[in-house]
Tab-separated table of C-alpha atoms in Angstrom:
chain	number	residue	atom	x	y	z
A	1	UNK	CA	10.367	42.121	-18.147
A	2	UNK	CA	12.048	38.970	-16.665
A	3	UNK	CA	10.390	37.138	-13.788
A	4	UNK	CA	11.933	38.764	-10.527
A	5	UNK	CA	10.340	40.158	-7.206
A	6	UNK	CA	10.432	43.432	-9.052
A	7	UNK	CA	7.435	42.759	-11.164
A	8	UNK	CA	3.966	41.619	-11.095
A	9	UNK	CA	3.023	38.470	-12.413
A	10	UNK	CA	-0.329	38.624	-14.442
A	11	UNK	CA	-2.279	35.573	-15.808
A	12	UNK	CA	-4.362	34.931	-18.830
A	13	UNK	CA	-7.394	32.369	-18.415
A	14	UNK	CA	-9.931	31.327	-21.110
A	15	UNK	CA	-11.291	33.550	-23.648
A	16	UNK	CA	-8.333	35.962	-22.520
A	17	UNK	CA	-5.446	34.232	-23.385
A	18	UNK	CA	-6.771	33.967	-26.771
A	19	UNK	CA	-7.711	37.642	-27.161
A	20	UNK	CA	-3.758	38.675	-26.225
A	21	UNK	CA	-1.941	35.846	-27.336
A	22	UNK	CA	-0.774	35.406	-23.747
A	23	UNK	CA	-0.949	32.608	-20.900
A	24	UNK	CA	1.544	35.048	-18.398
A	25	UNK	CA	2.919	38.180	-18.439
A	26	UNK	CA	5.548	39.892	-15.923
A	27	UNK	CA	5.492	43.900	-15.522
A	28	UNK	CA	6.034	46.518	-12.607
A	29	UNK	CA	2.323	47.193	-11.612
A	30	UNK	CA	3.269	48.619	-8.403
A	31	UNK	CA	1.301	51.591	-6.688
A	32	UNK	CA	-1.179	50.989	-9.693
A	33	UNK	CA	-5.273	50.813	-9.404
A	34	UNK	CA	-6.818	47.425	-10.254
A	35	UNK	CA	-9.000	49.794	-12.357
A	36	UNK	CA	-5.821	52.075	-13.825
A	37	UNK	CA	-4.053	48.614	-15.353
A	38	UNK	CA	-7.454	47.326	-16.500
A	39	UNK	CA	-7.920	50.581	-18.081
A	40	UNK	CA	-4.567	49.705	-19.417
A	41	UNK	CA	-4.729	46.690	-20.792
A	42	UNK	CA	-7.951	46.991	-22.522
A	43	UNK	CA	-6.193	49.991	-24.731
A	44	UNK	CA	-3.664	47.073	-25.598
A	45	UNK	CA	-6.124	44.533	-26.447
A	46	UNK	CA	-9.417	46.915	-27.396
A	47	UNK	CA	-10.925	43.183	-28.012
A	48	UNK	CA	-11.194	42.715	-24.322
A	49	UNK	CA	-14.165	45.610	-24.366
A	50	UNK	CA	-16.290	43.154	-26.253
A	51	UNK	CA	-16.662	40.440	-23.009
A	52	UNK	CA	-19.487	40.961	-20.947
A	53	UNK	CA	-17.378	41.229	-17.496
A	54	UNK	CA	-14.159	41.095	-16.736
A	55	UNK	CA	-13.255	40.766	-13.114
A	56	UNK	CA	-9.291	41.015	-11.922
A	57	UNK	CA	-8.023	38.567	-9.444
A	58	UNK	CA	-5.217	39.954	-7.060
A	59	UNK	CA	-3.184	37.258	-4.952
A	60	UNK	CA	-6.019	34.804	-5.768
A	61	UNK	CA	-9.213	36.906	-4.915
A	62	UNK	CA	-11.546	38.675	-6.211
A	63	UNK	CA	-10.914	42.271	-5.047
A	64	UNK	CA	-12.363	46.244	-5.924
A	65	UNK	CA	-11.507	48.155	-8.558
A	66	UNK	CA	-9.358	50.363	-6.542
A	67	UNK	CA	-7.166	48.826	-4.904
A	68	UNK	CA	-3.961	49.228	-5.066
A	69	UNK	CA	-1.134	46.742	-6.997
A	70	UNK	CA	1.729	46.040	-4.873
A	71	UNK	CA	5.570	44.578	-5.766
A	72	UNK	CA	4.562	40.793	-6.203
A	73	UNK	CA	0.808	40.405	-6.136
A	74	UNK	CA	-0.126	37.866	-8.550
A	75	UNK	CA	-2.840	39.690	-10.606
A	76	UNK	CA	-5.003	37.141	-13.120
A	77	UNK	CA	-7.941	38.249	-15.754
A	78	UNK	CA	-11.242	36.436	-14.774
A	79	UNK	CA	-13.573	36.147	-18.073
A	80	UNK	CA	-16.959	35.152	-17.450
A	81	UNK	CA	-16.721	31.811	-16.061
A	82	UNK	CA	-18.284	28.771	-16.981
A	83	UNK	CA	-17.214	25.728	-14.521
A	84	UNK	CA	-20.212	23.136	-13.718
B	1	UNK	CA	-16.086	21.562	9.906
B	2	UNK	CA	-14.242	19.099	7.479
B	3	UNK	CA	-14.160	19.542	3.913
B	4	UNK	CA	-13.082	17.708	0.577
B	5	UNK	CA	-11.782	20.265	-2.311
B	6	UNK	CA	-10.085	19.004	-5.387
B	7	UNK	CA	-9.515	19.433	-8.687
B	8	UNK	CA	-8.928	15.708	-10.808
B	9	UNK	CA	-8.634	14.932	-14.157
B	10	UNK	CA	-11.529	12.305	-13.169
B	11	UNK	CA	-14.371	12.288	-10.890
B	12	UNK	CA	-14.692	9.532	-8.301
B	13	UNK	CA	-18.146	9.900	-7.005
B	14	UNK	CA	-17.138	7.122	-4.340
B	15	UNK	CA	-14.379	8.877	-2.673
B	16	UNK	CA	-16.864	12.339	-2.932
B	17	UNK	CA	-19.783	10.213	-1.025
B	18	UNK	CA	-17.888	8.543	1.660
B	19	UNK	CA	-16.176	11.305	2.559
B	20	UNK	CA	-19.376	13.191	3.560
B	21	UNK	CA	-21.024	9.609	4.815
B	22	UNK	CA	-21.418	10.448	8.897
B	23	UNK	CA	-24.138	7.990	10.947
B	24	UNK	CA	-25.327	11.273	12.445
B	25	UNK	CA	-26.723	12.014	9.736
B	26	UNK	CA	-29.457	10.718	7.982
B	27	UNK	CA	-29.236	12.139	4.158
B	28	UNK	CA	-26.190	12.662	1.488
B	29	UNK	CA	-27.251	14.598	-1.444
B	30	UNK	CA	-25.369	14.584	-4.030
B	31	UNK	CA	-25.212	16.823	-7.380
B	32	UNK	CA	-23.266	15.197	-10.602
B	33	UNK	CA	-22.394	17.578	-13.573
B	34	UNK	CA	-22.042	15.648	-17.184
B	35	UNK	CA	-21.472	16.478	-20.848
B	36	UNK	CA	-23.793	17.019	-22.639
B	37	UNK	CA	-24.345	16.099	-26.268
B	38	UNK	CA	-25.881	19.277	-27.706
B	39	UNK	CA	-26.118	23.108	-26.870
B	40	UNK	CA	-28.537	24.917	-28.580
B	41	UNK	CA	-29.215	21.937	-30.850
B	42	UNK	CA	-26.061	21.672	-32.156
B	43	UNK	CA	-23.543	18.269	-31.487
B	44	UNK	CA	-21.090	18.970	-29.021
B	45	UNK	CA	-17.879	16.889	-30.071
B	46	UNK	CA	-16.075	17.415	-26.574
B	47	UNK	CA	-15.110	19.813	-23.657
B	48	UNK	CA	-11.918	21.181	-22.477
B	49	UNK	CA	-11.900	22.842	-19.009
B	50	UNK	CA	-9.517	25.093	-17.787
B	51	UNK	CA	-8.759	26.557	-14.229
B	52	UNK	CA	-6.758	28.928	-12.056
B	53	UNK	CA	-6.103	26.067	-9.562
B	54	UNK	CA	-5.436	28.046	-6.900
B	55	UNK	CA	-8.109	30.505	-6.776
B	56	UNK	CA	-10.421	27.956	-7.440
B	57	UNK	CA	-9.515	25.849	-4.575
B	58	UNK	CA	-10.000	28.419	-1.992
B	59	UNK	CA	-13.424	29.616	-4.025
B	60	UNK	CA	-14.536	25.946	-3.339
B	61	UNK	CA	-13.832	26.170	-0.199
B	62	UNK	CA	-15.318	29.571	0.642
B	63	UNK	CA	-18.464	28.204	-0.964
B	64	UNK	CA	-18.599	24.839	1.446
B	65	UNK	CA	-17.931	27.469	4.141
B	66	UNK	CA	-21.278	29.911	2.700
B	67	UNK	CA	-22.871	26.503	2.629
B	68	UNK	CA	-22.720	25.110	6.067
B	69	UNK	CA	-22.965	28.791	7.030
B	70	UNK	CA	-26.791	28.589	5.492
B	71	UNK	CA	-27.801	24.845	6.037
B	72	UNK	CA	-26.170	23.756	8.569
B	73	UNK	CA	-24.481	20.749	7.082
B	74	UNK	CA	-22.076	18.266	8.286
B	75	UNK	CA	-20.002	17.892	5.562
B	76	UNK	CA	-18.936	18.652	1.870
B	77	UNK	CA	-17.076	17.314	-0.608
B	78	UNK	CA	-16.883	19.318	-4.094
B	79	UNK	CA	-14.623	17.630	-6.748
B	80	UNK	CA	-14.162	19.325	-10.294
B	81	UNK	CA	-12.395	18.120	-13.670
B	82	UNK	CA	-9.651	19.868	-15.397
B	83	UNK	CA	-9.008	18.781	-19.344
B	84	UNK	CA	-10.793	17.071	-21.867
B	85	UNK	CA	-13.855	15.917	-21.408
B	86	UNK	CA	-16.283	13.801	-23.964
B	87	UNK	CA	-20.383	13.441	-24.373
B	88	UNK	CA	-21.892	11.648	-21.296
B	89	UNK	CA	-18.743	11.942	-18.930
B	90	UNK	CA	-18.736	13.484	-15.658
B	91	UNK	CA	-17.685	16.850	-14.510
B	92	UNK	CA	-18.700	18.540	-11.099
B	93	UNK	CA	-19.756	16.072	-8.144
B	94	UNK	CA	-20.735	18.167	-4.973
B	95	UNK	CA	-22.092	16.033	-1.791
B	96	UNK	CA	-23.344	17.080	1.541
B	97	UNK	CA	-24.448	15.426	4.038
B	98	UNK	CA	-27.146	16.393	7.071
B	99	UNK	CA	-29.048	14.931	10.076
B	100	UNK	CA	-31.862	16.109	7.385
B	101	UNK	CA	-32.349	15.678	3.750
B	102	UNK	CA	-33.867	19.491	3.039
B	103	UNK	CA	-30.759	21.119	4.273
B	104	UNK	CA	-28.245	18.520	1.984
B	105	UNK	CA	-30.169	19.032	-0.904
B	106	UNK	CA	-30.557	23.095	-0.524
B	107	UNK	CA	-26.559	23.150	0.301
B	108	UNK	CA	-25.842	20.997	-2.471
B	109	UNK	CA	-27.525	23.407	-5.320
B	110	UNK	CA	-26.545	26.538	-3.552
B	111	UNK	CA	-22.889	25.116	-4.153
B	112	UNK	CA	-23.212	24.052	-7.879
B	113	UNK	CA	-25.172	27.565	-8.258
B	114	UNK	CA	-22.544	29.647	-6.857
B	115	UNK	CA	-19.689	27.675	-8.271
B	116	UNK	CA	-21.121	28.110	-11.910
B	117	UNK	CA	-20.913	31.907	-11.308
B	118	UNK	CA	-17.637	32.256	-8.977
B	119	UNK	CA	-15.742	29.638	-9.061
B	120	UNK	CA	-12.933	30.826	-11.668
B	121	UNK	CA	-13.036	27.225	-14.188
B	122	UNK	CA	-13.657	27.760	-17.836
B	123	UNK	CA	-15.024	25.719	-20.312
B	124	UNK	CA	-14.594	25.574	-24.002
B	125	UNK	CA	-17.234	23.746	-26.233
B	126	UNK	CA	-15.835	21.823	-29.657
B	127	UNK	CA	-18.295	21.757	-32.445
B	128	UNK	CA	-17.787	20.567	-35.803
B	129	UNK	CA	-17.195	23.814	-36.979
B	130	UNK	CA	-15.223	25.369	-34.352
B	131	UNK	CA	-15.102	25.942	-30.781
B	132	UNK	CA	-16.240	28.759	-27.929
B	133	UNK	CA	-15.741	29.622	-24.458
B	134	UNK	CA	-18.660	29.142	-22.876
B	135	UNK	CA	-20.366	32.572	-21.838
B	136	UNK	CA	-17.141	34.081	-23.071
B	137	UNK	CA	-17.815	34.375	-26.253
B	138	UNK	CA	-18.609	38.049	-27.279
């Protein structure tokens, strides 16, 4: 999907973006859980199971599992970090 | 309550400790992060950190909030690297300053301990033979 306001833009960080092969991604994640397109995404890259947390970021946040996507939150995949 | 937040491709401990320097107050402590040469006995070659600069920014900043929040601080400065980084060179600097040293120094490793678990920065370790993300890897 190209980059428009009709899509989500979703970021790959660390350990991720080796896993899928992918730095960015655009799709239409709208009126989606946080937990519904992690449930996705992990059945696209089963690899993703094997890390020991995975939070999602939404709009630069960290936020619960059930909220809901709307048309142009930036969503991101937060591996364990490991700043310091 | 001012702050200093930044992410450089260097750290300049100067600019971190005079920007938290106040005569009201009577101590600056100040945490420095470096690489180091081995993990779990075996020779690190180098580091490469990467970040989601915006999130991390206003994670940074919500921590110098938590911290003056606790301690009662005057001011904090929090500066970390993005790139590569080699054996010995710095990473993290974090400074606060207080009319009193106990409530600098407890603000300054509440900061470095939250920002190693929240803060979203990751850092990949280069060995001889191969490299991980650090806590990453599965």
């Amino acid at each position: 999907m190209e980059k428009s306001v009709n899509s989500n833009k979703i970021l790959f960080f660390g350990i991720t973006k080796d896993i899928t092969g992918l730095s960015e991604l655009y799709l239409n994640l709208e009126g989606k859980s946080i937990a519904t397109f992690k449930e996705e995404l992990t059945l696209k890259f089963p690899k993703l199971k094997l890390l020991s947390s995975l939070n999602i970021a939404l709009n630069h946040e960290y936020v619960p599992l059930d909220l809901i996507i709307s048309l142009g939150d930036e969503i991101a995949l937060i591996p364990p970090v490991s700043g310091g | 309550m001012k702050n200093l937040v930044q992410l450089v491709d260097s750290i300049d401990l100067d600019s971190v400790i005079s920007f938290v320097s106040n005569t009201s107050c009577g101590a600056v402590s100040i945490f420095l992060g470096t690489v180091r040469s081995h993990t779990k006995e075996k020779a690190v070659k180098k580091l490469l950190f990467e970040g989601y600069a915006p999130m991390a920014i206003k994670q940074m900043e919500l921590i110098i909030a938590e911290s003056n929040e606790l301690y009662g601080i005057e001011k904090m400065a929090i500066q970390h690297v993005l790139g590569e980084k080699y054996v010995g060179e710095q990473v993290v600097a974090i400074a606060a300053s207080a009319p009193h040293r106990q409530n600098a120094m407890d603000a300054c490793t509440f900061a470095i301990d939250t920002l190693k678990k929240r803060v979203p920065i990751w850092k990949k370790e280069f060995f001889d033979d191969g490299a991980i993300w650090v806590s990453s890897h599965p």
